[in-house]
PDB file of C-alpha atoms and ligand atoms in Angstrom:
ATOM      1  CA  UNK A   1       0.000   0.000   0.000  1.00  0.00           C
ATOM      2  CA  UNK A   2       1.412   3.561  -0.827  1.00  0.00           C
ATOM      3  CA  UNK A   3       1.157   6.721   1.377  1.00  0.00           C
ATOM      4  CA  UNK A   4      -1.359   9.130  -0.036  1.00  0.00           C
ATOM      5  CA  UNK A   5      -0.439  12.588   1.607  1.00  0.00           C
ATOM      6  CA  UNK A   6      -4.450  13.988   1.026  1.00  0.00           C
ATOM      7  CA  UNK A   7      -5.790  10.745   2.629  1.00  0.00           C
ATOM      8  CA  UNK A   8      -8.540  11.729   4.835  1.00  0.00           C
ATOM      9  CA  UNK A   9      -6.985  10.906   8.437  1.00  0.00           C
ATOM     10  CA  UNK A  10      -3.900  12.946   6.932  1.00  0.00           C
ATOM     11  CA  UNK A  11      -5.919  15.836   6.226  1.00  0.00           C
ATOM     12  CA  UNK A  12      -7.004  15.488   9.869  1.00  0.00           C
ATOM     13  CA  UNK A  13      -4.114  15.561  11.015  1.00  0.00           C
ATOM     14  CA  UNK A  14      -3.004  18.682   9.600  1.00  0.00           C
ATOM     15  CA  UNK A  15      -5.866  20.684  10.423  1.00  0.00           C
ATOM     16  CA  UNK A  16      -7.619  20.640   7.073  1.00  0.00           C
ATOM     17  CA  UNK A  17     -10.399  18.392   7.886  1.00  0.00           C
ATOM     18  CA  UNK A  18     -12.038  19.249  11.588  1.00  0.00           C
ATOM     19  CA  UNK A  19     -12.849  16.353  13.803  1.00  0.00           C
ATOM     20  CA  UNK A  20     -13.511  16.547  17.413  1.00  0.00           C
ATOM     21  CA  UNK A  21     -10.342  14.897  19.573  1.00  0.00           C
ATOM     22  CA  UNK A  22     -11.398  13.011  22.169  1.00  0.00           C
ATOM     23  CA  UNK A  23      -7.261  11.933  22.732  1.00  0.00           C
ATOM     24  CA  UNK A  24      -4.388  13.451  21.589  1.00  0.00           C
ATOM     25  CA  UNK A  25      -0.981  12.950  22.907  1.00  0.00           C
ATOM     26  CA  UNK A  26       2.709  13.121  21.431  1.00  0.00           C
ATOM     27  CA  UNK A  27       2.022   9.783  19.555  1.00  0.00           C
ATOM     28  CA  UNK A  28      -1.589  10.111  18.447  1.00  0.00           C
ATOM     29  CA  UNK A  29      -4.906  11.429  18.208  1.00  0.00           C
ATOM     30  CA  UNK A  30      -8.021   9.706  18.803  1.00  0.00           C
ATOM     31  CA  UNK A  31     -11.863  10.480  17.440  1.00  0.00           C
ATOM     32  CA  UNK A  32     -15.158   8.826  17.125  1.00  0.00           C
ATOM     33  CA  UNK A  33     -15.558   7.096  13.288  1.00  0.00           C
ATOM     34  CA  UNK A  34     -17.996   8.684  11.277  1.00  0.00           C
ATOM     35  CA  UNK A  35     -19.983   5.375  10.403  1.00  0.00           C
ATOM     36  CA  UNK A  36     -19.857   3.843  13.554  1.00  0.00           C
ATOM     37  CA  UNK A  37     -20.713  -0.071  13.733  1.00  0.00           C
ATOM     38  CA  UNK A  38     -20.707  -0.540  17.627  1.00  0.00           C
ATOM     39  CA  UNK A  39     -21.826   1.813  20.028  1.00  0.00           C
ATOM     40  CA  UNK A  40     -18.653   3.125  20.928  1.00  0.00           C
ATOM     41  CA  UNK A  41     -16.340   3.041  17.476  1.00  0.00           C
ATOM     42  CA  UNK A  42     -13.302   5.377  18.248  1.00  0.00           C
ATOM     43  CA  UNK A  43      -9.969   5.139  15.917  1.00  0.00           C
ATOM     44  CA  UNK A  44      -6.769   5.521  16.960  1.00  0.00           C
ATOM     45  CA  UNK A  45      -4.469   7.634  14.731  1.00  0.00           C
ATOM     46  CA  UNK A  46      -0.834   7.537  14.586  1.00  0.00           C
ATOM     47  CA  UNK A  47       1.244  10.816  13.997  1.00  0.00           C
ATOM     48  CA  UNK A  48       3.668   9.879  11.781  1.00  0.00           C
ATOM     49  CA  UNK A  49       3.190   8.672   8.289  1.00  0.00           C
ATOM     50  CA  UNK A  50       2.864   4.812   8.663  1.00  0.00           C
ATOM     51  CA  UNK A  51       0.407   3.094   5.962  1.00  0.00           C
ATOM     52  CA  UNK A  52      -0.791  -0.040   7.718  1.00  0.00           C
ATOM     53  CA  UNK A  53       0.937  -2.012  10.764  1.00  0.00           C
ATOM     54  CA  UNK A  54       3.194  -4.008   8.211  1.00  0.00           C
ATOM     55  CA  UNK A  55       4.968  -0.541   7.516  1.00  0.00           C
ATOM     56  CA  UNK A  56       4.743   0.297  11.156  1.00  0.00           C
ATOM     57  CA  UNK A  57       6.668  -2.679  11.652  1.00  0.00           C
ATOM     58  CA  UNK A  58       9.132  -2.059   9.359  1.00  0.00           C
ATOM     59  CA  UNK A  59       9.984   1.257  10.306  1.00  0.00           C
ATOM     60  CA  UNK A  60       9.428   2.242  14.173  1.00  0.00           C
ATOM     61  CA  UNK A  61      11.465   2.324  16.242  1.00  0.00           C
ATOM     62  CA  UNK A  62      10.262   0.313  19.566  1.00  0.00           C
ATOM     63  CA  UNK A  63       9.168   3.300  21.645  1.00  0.00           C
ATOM     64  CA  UNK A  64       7.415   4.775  19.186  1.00  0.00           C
ATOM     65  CA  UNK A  65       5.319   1.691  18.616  1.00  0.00           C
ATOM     66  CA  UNK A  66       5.189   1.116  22.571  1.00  0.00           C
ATOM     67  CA  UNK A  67       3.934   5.133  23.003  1.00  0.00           C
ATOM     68  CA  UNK A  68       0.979   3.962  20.469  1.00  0.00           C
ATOM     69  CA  UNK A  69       0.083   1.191  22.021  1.00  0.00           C
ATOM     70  CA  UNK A  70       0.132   2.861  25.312  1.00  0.00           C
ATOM     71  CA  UNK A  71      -1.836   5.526  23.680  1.00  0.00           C
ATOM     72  CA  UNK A  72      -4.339   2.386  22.552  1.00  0.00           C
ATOM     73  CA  UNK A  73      -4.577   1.447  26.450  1.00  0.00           C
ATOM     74  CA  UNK A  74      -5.042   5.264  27.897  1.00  0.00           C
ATOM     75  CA  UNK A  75      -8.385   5.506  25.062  1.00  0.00           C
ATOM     76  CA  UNK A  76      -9.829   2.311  26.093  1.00  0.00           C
ATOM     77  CA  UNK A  77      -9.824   3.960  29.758  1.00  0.00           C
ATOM     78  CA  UNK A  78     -11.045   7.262  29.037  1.00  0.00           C
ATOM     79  CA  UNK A  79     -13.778   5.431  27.123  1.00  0.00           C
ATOM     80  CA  UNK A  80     -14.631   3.374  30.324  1.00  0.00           C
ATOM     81  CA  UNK A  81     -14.800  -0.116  28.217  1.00  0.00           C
ATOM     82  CA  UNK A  82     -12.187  -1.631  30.010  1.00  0.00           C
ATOM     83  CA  UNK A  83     -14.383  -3.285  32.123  1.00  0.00           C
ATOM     84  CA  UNK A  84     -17.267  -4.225  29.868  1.00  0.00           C
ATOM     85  CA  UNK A  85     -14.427  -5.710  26.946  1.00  0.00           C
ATOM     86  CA  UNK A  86     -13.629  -3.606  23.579  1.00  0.00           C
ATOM     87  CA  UNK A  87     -12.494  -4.764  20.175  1.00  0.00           C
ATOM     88  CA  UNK A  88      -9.493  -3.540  18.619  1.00  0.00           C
ATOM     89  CA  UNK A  89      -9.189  -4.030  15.206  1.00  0.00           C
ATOM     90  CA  UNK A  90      -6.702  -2.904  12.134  1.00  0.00           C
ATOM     91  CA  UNK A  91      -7.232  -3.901   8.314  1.00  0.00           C
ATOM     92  CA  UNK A  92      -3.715  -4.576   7.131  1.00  0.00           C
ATOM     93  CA  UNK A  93      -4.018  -3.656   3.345  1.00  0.00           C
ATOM     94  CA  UNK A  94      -7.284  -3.066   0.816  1.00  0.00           C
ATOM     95  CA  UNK A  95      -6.930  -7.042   0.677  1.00  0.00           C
ATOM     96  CA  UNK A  96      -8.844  -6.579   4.123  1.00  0.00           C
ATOM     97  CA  UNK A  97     -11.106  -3.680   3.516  1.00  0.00           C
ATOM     98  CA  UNK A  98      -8.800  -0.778   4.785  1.00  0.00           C
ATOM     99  CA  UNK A  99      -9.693   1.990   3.066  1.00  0.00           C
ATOM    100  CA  UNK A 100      -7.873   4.836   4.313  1.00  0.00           C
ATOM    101  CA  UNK A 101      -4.128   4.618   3.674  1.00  0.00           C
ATOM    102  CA  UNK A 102      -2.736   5.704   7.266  1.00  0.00           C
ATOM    103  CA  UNK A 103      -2.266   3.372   9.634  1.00  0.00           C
ATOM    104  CA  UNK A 104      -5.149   3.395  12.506  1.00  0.00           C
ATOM    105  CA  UNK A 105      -6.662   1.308  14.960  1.00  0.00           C
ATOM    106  CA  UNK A 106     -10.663   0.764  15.689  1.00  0.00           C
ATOM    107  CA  UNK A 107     -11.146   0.719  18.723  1.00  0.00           C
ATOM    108  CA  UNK A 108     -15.214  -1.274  19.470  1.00  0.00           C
ATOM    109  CA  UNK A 109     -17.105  -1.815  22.509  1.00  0.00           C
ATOM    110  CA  UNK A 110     -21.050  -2.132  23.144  1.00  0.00           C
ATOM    111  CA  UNK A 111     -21.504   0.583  25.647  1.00  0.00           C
ATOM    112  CA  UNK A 112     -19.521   3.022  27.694  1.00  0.00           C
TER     113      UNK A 112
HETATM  114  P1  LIG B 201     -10.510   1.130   7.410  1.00  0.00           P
HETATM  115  O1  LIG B 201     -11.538   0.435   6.553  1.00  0.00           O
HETATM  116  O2  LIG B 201      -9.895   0.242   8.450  1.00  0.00           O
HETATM  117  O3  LIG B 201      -9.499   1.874   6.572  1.00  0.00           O
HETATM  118  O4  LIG B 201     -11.305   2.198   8.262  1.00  0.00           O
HETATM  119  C1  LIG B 201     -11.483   3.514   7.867  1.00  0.00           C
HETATM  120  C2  LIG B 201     -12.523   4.090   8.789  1.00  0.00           C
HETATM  121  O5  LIG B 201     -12.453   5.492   8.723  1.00  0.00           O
HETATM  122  C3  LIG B 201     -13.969   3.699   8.437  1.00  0.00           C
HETATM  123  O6  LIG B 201     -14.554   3.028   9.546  1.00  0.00           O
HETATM  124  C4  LIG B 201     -14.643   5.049   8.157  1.00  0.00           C
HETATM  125  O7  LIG B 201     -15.965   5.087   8.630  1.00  0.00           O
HETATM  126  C5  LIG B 201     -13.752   6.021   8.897  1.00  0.00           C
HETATM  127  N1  LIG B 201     -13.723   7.387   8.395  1.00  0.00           N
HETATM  128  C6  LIG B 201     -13.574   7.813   7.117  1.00  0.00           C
HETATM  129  N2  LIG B 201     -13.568   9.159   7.056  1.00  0.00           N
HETATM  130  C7  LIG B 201     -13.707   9.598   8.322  1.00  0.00           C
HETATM  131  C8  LIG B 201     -13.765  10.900   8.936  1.00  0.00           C
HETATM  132  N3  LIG B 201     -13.698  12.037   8.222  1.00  0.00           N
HETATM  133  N4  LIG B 201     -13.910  10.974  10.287  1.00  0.00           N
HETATM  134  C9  LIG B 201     -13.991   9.853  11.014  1.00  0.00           C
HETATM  135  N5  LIG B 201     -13.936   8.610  10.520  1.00  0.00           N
HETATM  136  C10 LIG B 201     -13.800   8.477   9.188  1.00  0.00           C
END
């Protein structure tokens, strides 16, 4: 998969595109999906240009793949569905139905 610099979540990231943050921290931002298909359905938005987790992978270094991950955690407790279970999903290439180009992670749960 190749890096599209006008993908939607990159737009997003540079201000061009408004979204309400409900997370942001050196590593990430976080937001609610626009077509939700749980009752919570947040994503989880890398910084840095990474397309899917394969070029994450490749490329991070450690703590920058720890500080998202950690990032992953702190949403899942500011959501309050640590308790009740969440879904975290990625789509690793259009193979899998990702459709946006920057690496992300859906983050699912029932109710808050
Ligand atoms: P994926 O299929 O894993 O690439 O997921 C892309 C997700 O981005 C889908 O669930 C879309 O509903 C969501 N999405 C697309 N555009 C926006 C947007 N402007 N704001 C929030 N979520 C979006």
């Amino acid at each position: 998969m190749t890096y599209d610099i006008n993908n939607v979540f990159a737009k997003i990231l540079r201000g061009e595109i408004p979204t309400n943050k409900l997370y942001e921290d050196e590593y990430v931002i976080a937001f609610n999906d626009i077509h939700p298909k749980a009752p919570v359905h947040v994503l989880v938005v890398p910084k840095s240009a990474y397309t899917d987790f394969n070029d994450l992978m490749e490329r991070a270094e450690k703590e920058e793949v720890n500080g998202i991950f950690k990032a992953v955690e702190a949403v899942a407790k500011q959501l309050g569905v640590v308790q009740g279970g969440y879904k975290l999903l990625m789509n690793v290439g259009s193979g899998a139905g990702q459709e946006v180009p920057h690496l992300h992670i859906h983050i699912l749960a029932e109710k808050k």
